[in-house]
Coordinates of C-alpha atoms and ligand atoms in Angstrom, one line a residue:
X1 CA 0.0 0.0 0.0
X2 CA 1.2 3.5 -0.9
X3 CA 2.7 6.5 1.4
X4 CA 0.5 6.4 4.8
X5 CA -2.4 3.7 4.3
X6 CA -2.8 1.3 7.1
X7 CA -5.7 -0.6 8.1
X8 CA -7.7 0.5 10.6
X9 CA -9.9 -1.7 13.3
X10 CA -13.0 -2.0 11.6
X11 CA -11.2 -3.1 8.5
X12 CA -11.5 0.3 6.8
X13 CA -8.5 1.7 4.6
X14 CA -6.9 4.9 6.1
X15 CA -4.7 7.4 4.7
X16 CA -3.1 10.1 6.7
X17 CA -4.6 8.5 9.4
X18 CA -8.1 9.6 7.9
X19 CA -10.5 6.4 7.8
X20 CA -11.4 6.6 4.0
X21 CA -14.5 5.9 4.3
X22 CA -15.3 8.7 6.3
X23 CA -13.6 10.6 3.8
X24 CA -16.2 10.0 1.1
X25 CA -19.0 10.3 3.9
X26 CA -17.7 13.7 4.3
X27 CA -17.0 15.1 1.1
X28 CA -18.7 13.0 -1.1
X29 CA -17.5 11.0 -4.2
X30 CA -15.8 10.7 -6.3
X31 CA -13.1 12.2 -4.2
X32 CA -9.2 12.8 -4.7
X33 CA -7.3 12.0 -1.4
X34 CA -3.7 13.6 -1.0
X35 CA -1.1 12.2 1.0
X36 CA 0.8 15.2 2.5
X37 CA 3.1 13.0 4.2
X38 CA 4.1 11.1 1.6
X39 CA 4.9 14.2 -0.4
X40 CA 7.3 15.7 2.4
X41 CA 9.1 12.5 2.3
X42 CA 9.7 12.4 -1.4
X43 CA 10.4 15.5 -1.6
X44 CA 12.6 14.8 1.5
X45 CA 14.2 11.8 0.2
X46 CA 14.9 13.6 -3.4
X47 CA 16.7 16.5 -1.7
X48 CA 19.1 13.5 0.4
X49 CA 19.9 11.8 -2.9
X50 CA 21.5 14.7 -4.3
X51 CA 23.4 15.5 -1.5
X52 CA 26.8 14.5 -2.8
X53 CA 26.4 17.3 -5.3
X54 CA 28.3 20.5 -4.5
X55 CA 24.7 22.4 -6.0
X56 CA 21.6 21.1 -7.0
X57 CA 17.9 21.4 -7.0
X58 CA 14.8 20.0 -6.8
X59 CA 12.0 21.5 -9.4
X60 CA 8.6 19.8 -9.0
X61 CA 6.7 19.9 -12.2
X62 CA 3.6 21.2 -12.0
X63 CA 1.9 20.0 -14.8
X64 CA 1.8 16.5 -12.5
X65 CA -0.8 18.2 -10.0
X66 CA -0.8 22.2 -9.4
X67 CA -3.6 24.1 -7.5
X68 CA -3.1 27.0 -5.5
X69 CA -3.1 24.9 -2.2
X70 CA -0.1 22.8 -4.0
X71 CA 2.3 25.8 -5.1
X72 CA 1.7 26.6 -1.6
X73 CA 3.0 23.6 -0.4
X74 CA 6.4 23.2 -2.6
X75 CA 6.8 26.6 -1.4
X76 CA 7.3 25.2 1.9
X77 CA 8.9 22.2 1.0
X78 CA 11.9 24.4 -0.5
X79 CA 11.4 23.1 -3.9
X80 CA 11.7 25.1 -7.1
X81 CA 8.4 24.6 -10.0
X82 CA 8.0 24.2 -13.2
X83 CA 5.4 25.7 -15.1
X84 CA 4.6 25.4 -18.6
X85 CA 1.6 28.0 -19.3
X86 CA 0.7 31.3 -18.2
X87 CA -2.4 29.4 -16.6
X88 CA 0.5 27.3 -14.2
X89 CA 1.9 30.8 -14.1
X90 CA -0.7 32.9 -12.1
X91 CA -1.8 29.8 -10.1
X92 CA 1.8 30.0 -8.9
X93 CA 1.8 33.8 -8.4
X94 CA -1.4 33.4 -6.5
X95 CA 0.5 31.3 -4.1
X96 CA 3.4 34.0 -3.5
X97 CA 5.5 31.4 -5.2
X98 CA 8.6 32.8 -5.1
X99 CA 9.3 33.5 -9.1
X100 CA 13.1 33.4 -8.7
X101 CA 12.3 29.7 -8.6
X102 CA 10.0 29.3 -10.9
X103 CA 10.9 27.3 -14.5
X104 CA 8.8 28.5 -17.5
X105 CA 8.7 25.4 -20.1
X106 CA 6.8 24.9 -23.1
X107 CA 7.7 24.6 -26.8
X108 CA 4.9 26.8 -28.0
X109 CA 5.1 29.7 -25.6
X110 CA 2.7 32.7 -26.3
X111 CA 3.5 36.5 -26.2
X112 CA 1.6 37.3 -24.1
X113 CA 3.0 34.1 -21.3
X114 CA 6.9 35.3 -22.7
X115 CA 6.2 38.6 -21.3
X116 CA 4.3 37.4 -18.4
X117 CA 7.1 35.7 -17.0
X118 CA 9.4 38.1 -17.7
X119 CA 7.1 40.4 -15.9
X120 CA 7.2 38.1 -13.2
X121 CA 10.8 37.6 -13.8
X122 CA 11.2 33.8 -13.2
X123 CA 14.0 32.2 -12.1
X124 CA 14.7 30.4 -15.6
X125 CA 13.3 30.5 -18.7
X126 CA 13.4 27.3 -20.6
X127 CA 14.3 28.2 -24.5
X128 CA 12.5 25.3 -27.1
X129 CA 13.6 26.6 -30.4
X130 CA 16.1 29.1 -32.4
X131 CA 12.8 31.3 -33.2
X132 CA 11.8 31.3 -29.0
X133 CA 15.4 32.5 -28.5
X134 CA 15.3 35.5 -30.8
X135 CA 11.6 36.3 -29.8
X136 CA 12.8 36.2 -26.1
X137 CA 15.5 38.5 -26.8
X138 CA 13.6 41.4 -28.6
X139 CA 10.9 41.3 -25.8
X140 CA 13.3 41.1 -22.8
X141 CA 15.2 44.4 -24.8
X142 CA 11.7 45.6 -25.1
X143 CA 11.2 45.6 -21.2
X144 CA 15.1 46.6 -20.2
X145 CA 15.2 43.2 -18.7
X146 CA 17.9 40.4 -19.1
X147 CA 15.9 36.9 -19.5
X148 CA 18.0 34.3 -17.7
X149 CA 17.8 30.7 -20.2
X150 CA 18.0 27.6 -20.3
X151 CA 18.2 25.7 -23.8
X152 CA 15.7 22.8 -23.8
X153 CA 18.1 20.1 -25.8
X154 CA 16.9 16.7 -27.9
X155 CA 19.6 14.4 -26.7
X156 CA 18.1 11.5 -29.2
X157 CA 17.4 9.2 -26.3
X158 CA 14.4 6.5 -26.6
X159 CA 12.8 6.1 -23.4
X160 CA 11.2 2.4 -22.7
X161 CA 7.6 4.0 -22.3
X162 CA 4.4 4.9 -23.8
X163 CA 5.2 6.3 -27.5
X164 CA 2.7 8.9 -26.2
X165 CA 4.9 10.0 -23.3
X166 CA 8.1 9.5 -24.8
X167 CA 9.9 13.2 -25.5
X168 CA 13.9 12.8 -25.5
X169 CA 13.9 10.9 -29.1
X170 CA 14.7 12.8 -32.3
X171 CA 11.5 12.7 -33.6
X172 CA 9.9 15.2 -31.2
X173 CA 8.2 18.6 -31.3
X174 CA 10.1 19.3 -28.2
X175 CA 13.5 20.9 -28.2
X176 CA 16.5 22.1 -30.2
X177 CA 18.0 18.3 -31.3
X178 CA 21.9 17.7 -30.9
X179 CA 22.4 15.4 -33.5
X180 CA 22.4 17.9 -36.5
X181 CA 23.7 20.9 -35.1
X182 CA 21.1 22.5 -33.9
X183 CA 21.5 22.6 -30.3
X184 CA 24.8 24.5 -30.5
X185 CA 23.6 27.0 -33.0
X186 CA 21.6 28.0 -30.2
X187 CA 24.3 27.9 -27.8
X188 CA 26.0 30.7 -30.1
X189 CA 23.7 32.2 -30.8
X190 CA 22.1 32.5 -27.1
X191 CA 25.7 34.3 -26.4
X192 CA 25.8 36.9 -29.0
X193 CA 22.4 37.8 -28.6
X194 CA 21.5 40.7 -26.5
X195 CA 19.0 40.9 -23.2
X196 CA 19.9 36.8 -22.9
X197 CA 22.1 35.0 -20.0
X198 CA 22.1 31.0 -21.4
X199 CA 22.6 30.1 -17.5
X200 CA 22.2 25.8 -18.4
X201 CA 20.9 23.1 -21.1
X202 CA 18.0 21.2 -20.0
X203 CA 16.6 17.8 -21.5
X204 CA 13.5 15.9 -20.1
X205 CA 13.4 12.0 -21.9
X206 CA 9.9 10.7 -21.1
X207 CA 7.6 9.7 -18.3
X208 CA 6.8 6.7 -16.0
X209 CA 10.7 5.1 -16.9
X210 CA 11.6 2.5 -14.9
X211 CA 14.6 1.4 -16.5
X212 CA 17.9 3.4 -15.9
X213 CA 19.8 2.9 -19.1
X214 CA 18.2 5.4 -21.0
X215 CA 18.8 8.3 -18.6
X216 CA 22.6 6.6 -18.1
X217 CA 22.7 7.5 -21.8
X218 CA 21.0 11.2 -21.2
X219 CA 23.8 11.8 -19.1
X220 CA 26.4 10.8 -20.8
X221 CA 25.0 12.8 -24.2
X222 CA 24.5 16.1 -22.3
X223 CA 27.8 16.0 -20.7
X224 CA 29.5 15.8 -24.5
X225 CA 27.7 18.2 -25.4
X226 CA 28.9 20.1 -22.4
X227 CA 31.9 19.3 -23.0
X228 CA 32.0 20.4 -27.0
X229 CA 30.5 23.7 -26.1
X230 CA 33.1 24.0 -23.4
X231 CA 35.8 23.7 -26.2
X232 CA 34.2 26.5 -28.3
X233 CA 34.9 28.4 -25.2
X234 CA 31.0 28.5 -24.2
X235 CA 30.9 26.8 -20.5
X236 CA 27.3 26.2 -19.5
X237 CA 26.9 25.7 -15.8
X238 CA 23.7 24.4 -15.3
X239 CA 22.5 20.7 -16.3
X240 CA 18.3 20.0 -16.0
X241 CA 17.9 16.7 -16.6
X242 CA 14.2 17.1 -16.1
X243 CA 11.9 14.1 -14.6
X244 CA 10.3 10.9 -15.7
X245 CA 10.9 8.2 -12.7
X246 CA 7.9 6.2 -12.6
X247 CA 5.6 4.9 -9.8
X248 CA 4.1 1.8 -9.2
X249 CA 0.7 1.3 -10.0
X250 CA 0.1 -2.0 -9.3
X251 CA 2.2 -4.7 -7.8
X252 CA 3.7 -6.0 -11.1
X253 CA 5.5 -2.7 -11.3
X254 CA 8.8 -2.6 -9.6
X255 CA 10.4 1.4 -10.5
X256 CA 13.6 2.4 -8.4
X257 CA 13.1 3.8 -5.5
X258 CA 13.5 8.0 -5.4
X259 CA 16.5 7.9 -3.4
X260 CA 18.3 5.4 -5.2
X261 CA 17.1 7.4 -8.9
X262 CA 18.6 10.7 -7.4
X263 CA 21.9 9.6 -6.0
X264 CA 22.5 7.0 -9.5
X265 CA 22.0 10.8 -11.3
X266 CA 24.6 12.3 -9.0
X267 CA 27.4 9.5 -9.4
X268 CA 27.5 9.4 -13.0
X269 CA 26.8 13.3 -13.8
X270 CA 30.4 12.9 -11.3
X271 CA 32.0 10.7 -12.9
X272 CA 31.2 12.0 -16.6
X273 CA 32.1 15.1 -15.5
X274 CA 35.7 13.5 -14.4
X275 CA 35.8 11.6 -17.6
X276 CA 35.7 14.7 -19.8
X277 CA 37.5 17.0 -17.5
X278 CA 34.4 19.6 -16.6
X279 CA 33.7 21.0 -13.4
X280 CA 30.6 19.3 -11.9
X281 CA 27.7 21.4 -13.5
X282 CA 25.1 22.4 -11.0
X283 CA 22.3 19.7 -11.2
X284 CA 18.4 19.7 -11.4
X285 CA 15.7 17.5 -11.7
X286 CA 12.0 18.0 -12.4
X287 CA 10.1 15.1 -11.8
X288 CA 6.3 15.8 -11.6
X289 CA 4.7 11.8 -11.0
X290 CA 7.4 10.5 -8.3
X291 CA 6.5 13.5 -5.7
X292 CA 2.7 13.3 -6.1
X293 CA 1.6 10.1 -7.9
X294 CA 1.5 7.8 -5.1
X295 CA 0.7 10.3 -2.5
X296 CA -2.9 10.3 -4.9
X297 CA -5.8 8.3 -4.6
X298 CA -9.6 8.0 -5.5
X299 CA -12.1 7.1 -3.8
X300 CA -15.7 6.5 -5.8
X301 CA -18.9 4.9 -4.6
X302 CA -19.7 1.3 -6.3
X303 CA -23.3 1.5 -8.3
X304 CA -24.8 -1.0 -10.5
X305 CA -23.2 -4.4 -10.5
X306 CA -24.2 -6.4 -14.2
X307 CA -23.1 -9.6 -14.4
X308 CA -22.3 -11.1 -17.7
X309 CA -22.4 -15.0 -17.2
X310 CA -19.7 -16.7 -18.9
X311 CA -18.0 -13.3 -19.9
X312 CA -17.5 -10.8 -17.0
X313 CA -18.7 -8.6 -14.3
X314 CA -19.3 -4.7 -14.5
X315 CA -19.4 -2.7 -11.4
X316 CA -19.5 1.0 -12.0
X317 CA -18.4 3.6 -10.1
X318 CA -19.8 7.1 -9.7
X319 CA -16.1 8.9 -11.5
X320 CA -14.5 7.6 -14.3
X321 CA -12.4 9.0 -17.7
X322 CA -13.7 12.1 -16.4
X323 CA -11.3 12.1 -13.4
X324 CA -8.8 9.3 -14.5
X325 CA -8.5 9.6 -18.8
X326 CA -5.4 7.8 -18.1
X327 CA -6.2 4.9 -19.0
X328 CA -7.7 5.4 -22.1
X329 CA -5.4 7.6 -23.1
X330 CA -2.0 6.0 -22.1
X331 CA -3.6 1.9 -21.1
X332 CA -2.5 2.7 -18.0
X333 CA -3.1 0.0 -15.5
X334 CA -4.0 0.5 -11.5
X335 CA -5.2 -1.7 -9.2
X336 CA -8.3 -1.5 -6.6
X337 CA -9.1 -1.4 -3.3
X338 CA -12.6 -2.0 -0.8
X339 CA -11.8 0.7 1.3
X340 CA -14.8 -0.6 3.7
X341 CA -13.7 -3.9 3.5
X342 CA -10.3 -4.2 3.4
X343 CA -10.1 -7.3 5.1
X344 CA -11.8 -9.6 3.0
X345 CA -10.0 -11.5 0.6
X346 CA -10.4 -10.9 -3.4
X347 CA -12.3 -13.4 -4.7
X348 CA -14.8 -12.0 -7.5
X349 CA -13.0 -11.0 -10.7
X350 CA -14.0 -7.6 -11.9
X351 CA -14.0 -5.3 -14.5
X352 CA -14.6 -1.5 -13.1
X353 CA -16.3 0.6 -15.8
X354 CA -17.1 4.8 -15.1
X355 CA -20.4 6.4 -15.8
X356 CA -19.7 7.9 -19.3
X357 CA -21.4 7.0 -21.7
X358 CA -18.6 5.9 -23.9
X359 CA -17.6 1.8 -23.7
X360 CA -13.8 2.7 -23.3
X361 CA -14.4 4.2 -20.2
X362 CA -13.3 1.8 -17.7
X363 CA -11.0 2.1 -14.9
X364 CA -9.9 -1.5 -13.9
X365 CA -9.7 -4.6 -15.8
X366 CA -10.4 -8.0 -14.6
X367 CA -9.0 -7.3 -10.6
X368 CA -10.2 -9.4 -8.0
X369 CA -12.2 -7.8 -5.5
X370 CA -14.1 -9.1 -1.8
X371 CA -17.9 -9.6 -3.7
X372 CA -18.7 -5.7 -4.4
X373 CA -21.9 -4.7 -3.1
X374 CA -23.6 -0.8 -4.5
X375 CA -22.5 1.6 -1.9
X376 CA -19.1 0.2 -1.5
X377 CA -16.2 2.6 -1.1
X378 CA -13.5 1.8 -3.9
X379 CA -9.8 3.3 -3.8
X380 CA -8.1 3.5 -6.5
X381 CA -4.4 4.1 -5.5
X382 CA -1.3 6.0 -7.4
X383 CA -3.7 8.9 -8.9
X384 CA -2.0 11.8 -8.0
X385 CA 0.1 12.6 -10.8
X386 CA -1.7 13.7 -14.0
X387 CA -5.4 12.8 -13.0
X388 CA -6.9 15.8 -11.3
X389 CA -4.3 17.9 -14.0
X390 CA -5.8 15.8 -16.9
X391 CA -9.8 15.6 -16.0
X392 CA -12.4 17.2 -17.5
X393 CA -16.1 17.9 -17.6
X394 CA -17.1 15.1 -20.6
X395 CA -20.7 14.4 -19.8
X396 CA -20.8 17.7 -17.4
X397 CA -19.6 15.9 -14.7
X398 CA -18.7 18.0 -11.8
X399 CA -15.1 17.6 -11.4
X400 CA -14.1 16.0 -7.7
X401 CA -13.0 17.9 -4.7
X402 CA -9.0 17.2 -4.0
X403 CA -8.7 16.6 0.0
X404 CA -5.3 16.9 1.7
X405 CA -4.7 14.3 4.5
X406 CA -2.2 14.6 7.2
X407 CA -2.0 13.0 10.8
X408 CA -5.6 12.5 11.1
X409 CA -7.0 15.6 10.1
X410 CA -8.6 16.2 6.3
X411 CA -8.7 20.2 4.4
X412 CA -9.8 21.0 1.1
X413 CA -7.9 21.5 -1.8
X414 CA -10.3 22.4 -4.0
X415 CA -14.0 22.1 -3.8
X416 CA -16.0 19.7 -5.5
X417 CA -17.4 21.5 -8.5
X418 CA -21.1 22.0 -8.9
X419 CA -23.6 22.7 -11.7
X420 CA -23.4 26.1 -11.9
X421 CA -19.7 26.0 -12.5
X422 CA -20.3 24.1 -15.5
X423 CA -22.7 26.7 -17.2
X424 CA -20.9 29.8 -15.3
X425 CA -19.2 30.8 -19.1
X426 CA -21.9 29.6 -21.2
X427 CA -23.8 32.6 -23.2
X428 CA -26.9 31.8 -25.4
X429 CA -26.5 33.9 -28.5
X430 CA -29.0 36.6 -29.0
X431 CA -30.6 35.2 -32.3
X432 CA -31.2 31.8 -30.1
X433 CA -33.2 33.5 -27.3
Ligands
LLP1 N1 10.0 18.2 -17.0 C1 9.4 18.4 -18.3 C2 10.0 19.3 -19.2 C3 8.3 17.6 -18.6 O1 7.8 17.7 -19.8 C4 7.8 16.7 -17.7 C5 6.6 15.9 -18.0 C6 8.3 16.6 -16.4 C7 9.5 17.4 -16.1 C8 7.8 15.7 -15.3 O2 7.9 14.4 -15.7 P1 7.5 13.3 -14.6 O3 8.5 13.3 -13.5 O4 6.1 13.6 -14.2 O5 7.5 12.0 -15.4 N2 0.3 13.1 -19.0 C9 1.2 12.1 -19.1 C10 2.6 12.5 -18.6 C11 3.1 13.7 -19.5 C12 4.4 14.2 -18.9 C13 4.8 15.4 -19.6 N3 6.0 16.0 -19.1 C14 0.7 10.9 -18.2 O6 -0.3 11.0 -17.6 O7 1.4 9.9 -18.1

């Protein structure tokens, strides 16, 4: 079981020492739980594995999970945050995130989100291609100001993951690719031009890796490219190797554990710094799913129960692609738990379906379950990272209230949306009236 679940005395699932099933009494379903706890010890246990590092830093990307209650939180946790639209941007700002660590990504920026965060004047922002980088400098000579860059790079590096959430290969809309050139025309470029400080090169492979090799290669491909800028007398100090450690979902998946991800970065960014005699750049990470993804989890409300003889069993719950498109979108697999009954042993194979009225909308496939009854509480575990950040209103479906637990005591994170936040933009036109 993830972060802070036990099992309480009545057989009931608890998480941050909240009895779940009170939980969803309380605040209804279908209901995100957050683990604080297990977010301060990620967060804690990322910061120890890069300890052996003269400088480095931990960025939490926010695309993962971000309200204003969340930037709020990294805040305190010390960690920097990535944004990647002027939407992330404000909900930052509206935090008093402090913007001298804020990291504004995105390989489409607009204007209007350039100058916002050099109005805001981030910490770093994070250059995708040759025409961003002359853009950037015009606007930041516009304003006076000096924009402080890093180059997003295209090391060439196949991730083993989802084609969908694969980003380091050369085929990719992200980034200014080594292979060919382009990367160091930037670098050059980046120097001569005015209003620009290239502070670092930044790469970000994929998402939900669990295999090392291919971020052992990342390494290794920034560093000579370090190392070849170096010799044209260009010495970049920064290295963001951005995130993509994945979580377990369910019990077949086995992903390193944080610390051990963080401090296998630090020894061979060390040593490949040694082998190509560079200074130790200054390193950060961003990952997004590994802080929050197993810190998440839903709760819905079990409904109607159809049994297919000879084929399967449906139950449906009261959420589905709505809250979790994950698994349509990526065939992402999770596992589930009877949060009222967690004591009894699995023994009826089901197949949990949402309550959108579109076939592919289903949440668990074939998992066995104690015999589901309607009104059972089911937790669906790891859904913090890219759930709440990915749902929508398909079918106008209210989205579900997030709900922070920590040492028995439960807040809001956001409220549970209602009707008349689903219609509050809507406009009939006048010849329609
Ligand atoms: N840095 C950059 C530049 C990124 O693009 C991302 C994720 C991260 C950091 C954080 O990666 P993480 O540690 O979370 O793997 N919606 C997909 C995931 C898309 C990831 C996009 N970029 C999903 O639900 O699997």
């Amino acid at each position: 079981m993830n972060g802070t679940m036990q099992v309480n005395a009545q057989g009931h699932l608890t998480i941050g020492g909240c009895d779940a099933v009170e939980l969803a009494r309380t605040y209804g379903t279908p209901l995100y739980v957050f683990d604080e706890e297990a977010v301060r010890q990620r967060a804690a246990e990322y910061r120890q594995a890069l300890s052996s590092l003269a400088d480095s830093e931990v960025i939490y990307a926010g695309k993962a999970f971000l309200t204003v209650g969340m930037a709020a939180l990294v805040k305190q946790l010390g960690l920097g945050l990535d944004v990647v639209s002027g939407g992330e941007l404000f909900t930052a700002l509206q935090a008093s995130f402090p913007p001298e660590r804020i990291f504004f990504h995105g390989n489409n920026k607009s204007e209007s989100e350039l100058n916002a965060a050099l109005d805001a004047d981030v910490g770093r922002i994070v250059v995708d291609s040759l025409y961003e980088l002359q853009q950037l400098s015009q606007l930041a000579r516009a304003r006076g100001v000096t924009a402080r860059i890093y180059l997003r790079l295209t090391p060439g590096v196949e991730a083993h993951t989802h084609s969908y959430i694969q980003t380091g290969q050369s085929d990719s809309k992200f980034g200014l690719a080594i292979a060919g050139g382009a990367a160091m025309k930037a670098v050059r470029q980046a120097q001569e031009l005015a209003n620009i400080q290239l502070l670092g090169v930044h790469c970000h492979i994929g998402s939900q890796i669990f295999d090392t090799s291919a971020f052992d290669a990342t390494v290794l491909l920034m560093m000579d490219f370090m190392a070849a800028a170096a010799q044209e007398g260009h010495y970049i100090k920064e290295l963001d190797l951005g995130g993509g450690l994945g979580i377990r979902h369910t019990d077949d998946d086995d992903p390193m554990d944080v610390k051990m991800f963080g401090e296998f970065l630090a020894d061979r960014l060390q040593e490949a710094a040694q082998e190509r005699g560079l200074p130790v750049p200054k390193l950060l990470i961003e990952p997004g799913r590994s802080l929050v993804g197993e810190a998440g989890t839903t709760l819905y409300t079990v409904g109607v129960i159809k049994e297919l003889p000879g084929i399967r069993t449906y139950a449906s719950v009261d959420g589905g692609m709505g809250d979790n498109p994950r698994v349509s979108l990526y065939q992402a697999v999770y596992e589930g738990l009877v949060a009222n009954r967690m004591m009894e042993p699995g023994n009826h194979t089901y197949t949990v379906a949402g309550k959108c009225c579109e076939s592919g909308d289903k949440l668990l496939f074939d998992v066995e379950l104690p015999k589901l009854e309607p009104g059972d509480i089911l937790a669906v575990p790891s859904t913090g990272a890219y759930n709440y950040s990915m749902s929508s209103n398909y079918n106008l479906l209210p989205r579900p209230a997030v709900v922070s637990v920590y040492q028995g005591t439960s807040e809001v994170m956001v409220e549970r949306e209602q009707y008349q936040d689903l219609t509050r933009l809507h406009k009939i036109p006048q010849r329609w009236r």
